[in-house]
PDB file of C-alpha atoms in Angstrom:
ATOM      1  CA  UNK A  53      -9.108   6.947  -2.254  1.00  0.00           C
ATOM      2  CA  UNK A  54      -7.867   3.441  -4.156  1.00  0.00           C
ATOM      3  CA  UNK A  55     -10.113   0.950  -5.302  1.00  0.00           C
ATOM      4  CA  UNK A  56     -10.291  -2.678  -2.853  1.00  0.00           C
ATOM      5  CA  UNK A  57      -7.780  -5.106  -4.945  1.00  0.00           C
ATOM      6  CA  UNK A  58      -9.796  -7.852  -6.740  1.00  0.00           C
ATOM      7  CA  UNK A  59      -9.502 -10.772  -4.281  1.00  0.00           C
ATOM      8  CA  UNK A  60      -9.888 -13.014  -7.607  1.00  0.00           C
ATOM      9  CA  UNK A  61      -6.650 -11.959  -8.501  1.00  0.00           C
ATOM     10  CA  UNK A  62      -4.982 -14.398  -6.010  1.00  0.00           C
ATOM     11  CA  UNK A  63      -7.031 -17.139  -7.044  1.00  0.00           C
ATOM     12  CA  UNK A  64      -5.811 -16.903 -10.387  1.00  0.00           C
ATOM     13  CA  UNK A  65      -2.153 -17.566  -8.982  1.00  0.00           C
ATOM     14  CA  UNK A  66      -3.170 -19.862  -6.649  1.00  0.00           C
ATOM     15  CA  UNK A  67      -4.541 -22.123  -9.547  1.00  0.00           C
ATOM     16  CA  UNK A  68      -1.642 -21.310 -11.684  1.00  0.00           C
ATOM     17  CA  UNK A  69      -3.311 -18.844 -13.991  1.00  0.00           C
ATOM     18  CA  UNK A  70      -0.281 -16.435 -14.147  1.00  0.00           C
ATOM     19  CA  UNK A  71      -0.825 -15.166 -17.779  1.00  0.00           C
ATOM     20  CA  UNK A  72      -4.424 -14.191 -16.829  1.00  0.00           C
ATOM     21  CA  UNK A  73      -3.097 -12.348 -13.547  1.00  0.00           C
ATOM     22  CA  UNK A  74      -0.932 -10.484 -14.952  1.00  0.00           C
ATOM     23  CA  UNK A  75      -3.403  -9.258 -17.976  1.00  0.00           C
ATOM     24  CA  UNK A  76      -5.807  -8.249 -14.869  1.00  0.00           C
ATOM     25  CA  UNK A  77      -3.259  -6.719 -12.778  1.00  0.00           C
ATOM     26  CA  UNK A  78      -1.979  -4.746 -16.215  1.00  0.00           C
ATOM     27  CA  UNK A  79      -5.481  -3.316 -16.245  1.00  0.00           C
ATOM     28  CA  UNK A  80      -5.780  -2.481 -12.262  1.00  0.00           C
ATOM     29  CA  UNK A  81      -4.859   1.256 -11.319  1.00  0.00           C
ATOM     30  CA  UNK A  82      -1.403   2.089 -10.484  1.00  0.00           C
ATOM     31  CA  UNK A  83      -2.910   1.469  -6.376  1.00  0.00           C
ATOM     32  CA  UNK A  84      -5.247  -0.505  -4.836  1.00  0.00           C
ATOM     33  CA  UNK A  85      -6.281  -0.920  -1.070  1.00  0.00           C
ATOM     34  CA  UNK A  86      -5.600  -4.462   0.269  1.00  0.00           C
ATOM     35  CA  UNK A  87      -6.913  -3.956   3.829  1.00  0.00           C
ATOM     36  CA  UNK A  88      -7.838  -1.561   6.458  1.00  0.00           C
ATOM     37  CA  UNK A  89      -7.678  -1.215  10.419  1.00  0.00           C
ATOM     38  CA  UNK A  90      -9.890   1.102  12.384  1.00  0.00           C
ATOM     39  CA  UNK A  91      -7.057   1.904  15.047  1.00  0.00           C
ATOM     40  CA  UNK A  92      -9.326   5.129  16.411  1.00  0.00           C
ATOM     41  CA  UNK A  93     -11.941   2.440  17.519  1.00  0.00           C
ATOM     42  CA  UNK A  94      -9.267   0.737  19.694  1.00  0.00           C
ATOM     43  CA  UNK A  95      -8.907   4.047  21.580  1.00  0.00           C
ATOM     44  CA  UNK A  96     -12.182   3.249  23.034  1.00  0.00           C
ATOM     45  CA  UNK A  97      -9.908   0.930  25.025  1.00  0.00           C
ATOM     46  CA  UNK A  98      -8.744   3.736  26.574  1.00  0.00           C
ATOM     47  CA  UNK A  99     -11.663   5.934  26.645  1.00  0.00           C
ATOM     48  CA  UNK A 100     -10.491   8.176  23.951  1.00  0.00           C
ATOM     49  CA  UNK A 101     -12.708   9.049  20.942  1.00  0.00           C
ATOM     50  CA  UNK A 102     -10.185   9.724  18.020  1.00  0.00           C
ATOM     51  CA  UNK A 103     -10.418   8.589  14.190  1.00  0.00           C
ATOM     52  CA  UNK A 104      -7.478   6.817  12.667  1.00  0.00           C
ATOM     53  CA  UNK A 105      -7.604   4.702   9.882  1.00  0.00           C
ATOM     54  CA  UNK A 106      -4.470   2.319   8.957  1.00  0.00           C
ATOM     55  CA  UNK A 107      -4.851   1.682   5.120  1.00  0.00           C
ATOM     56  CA  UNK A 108      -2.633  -1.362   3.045  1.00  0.00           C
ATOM     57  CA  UNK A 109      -1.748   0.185  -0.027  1.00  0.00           C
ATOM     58  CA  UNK A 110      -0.337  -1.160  -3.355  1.00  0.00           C
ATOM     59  CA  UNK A 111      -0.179  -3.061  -6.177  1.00  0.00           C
ATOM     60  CA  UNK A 112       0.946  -6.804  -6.717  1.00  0.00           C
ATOM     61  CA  UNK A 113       2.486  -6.297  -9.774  1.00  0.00           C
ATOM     62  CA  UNK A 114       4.623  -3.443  -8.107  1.00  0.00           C
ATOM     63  CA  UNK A 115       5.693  -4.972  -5.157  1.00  0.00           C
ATOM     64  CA  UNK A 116       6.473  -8.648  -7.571  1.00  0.00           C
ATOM     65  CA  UNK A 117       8.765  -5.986  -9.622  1.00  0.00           C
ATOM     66  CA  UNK A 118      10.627  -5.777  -6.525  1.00  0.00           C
ATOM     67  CA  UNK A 119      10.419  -8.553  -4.467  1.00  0.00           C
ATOM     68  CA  UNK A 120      12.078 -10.821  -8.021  1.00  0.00           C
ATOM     69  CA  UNK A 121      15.147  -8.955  -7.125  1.00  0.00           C
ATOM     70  CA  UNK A 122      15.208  -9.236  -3.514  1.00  0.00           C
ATOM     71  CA  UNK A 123      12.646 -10.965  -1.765  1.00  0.00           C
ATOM     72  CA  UNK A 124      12.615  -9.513   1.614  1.00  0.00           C
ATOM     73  CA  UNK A 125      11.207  -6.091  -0.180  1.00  0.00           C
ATOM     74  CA  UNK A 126       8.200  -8.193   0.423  1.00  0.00           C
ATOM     75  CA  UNK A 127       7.777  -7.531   4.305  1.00  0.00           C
ATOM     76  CA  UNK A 128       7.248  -3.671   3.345  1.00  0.00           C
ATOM     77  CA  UNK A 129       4.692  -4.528   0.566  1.00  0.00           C
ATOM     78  CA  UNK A 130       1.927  -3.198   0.453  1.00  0.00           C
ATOM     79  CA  UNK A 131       2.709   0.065   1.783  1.00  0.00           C
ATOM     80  CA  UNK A 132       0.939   1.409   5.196  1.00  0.00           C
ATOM     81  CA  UNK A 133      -0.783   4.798   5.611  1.00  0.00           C
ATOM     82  CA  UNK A 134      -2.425   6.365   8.229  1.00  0.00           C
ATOM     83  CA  UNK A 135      -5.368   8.706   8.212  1.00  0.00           C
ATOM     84  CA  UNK A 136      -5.593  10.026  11.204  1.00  0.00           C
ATOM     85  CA  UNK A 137      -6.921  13.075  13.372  1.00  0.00           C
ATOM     86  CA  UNK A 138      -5.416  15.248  15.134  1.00  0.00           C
ATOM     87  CA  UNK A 139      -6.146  16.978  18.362  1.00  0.00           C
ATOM     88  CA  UNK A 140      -7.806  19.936  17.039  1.00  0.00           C
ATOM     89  CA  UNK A 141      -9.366  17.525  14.488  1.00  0.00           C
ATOM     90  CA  UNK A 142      -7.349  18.454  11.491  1.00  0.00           C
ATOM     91  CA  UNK A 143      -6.459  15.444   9.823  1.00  0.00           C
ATOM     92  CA  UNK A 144      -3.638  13.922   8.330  1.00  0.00           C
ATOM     93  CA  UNK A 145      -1.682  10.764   6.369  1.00  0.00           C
ATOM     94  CA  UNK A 146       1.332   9.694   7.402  1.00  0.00           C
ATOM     95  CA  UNK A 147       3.343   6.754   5.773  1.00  0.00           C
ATOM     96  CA  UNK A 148       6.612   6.291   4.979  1.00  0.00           C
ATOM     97  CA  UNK A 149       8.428   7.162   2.085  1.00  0.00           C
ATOM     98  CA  UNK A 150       8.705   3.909  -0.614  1.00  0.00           C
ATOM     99  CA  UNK A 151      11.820   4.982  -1.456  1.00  0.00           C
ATOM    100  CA  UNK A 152      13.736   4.848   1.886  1.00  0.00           C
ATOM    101  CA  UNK A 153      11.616   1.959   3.097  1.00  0.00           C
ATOM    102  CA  UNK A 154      12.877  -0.208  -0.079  1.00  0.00           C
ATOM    103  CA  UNK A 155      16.453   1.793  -0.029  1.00  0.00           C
ATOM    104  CA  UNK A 156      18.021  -0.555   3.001  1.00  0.00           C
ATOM    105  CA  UNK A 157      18.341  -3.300   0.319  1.00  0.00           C
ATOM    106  CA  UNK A 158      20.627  -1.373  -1.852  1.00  0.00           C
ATOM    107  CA  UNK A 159      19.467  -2.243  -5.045  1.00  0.00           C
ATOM    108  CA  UNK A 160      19.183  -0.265  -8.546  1.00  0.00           C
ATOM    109  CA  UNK A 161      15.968  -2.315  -9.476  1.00  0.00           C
ATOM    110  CA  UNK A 162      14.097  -1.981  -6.266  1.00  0.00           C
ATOM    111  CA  UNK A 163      15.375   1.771  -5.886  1.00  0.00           C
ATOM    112  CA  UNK A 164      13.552   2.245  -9.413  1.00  0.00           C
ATOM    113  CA  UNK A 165      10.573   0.681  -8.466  1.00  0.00           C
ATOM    114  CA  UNK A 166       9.661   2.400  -5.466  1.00  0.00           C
ATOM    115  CA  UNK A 167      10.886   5.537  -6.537  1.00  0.00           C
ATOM    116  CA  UNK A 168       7.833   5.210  -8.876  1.00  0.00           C
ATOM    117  CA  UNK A 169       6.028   3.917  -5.927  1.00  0.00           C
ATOM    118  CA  UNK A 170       6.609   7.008  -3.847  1.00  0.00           C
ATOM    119  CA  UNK A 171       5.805   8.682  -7.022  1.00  0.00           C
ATOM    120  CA  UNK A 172       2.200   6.833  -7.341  1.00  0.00           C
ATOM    121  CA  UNK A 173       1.546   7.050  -4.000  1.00  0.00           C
ATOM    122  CA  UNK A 174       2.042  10.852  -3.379  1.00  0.00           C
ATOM    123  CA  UNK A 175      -0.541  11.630  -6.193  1.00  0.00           C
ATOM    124  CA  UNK A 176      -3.095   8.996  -4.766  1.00  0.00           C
ATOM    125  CA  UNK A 177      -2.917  10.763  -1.163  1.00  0.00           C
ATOM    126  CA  UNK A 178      -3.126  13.959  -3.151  1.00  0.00           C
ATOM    127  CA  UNK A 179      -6.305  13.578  -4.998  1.00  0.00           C
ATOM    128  CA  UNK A 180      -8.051  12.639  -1.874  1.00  0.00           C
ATOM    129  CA  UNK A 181      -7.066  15.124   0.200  1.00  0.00           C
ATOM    130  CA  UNK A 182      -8.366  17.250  -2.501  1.00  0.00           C
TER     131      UNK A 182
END
């Protein structure tokens, strides 16, 4: 799976080292996790014993590619994905597709972006399946 995004990254910003974030975030890998939620462990709730894993995946130079030409891009980035399990404990991701997620804005620059995304994404999900 991704790498955890360097936390340090947004303290750079915050203290208005820009040119230094960006260098860092030029050197990051195309994906990088942002958070997790254990959503198989809130079964228990229900006395269910499933795992499911909600991931936050992306990359803040990415989603900043988009969200210049249309901010709201922002409430869809990072991406979600699910690992889960399934009944007969095969197991699965499930996210949605970049591309039609960032497609309701109608823009050529986002659509480029998170074509590359969807791109990026597909081969991360790939490799650890594998």
């Amino acid at each position: 799976m991704a790498p955890r995004i360097d936390d340090g990254i947004f303290a750079l910003l915050r203290y208005g080292e820009s040119t230094r974030a960006l260098r860092e975030l030029e050197a990051c890998p195309p994906l990088t996790i942002f958070g997790q939620r254990d959503h198989g462990a809130l079964l228990a709730i229900a006395r269910l014993t499933r795992r499911s894993i909600q991931y936050d995946i992306g990359n803040p130079l990415t989603a900043s590619k988009m969200t210049r030409h249309h901010l709201s891009a922002g409430l869809y980035a990072p991406i979600r994905v699910l690992l889960r399990e399934d009944d007969d404990g095969g197991v699965a991701f499930e996210y949605d597709r970049p591309a039609s997620v960032f497609g309701q804005f109608g823009s050529d620059n986002v659509d480029t972006v998170a074509k590359q995304l969807d791109r990026d994404l597909r081969a991360l999900l790939e490799a650890a399946a594998a």
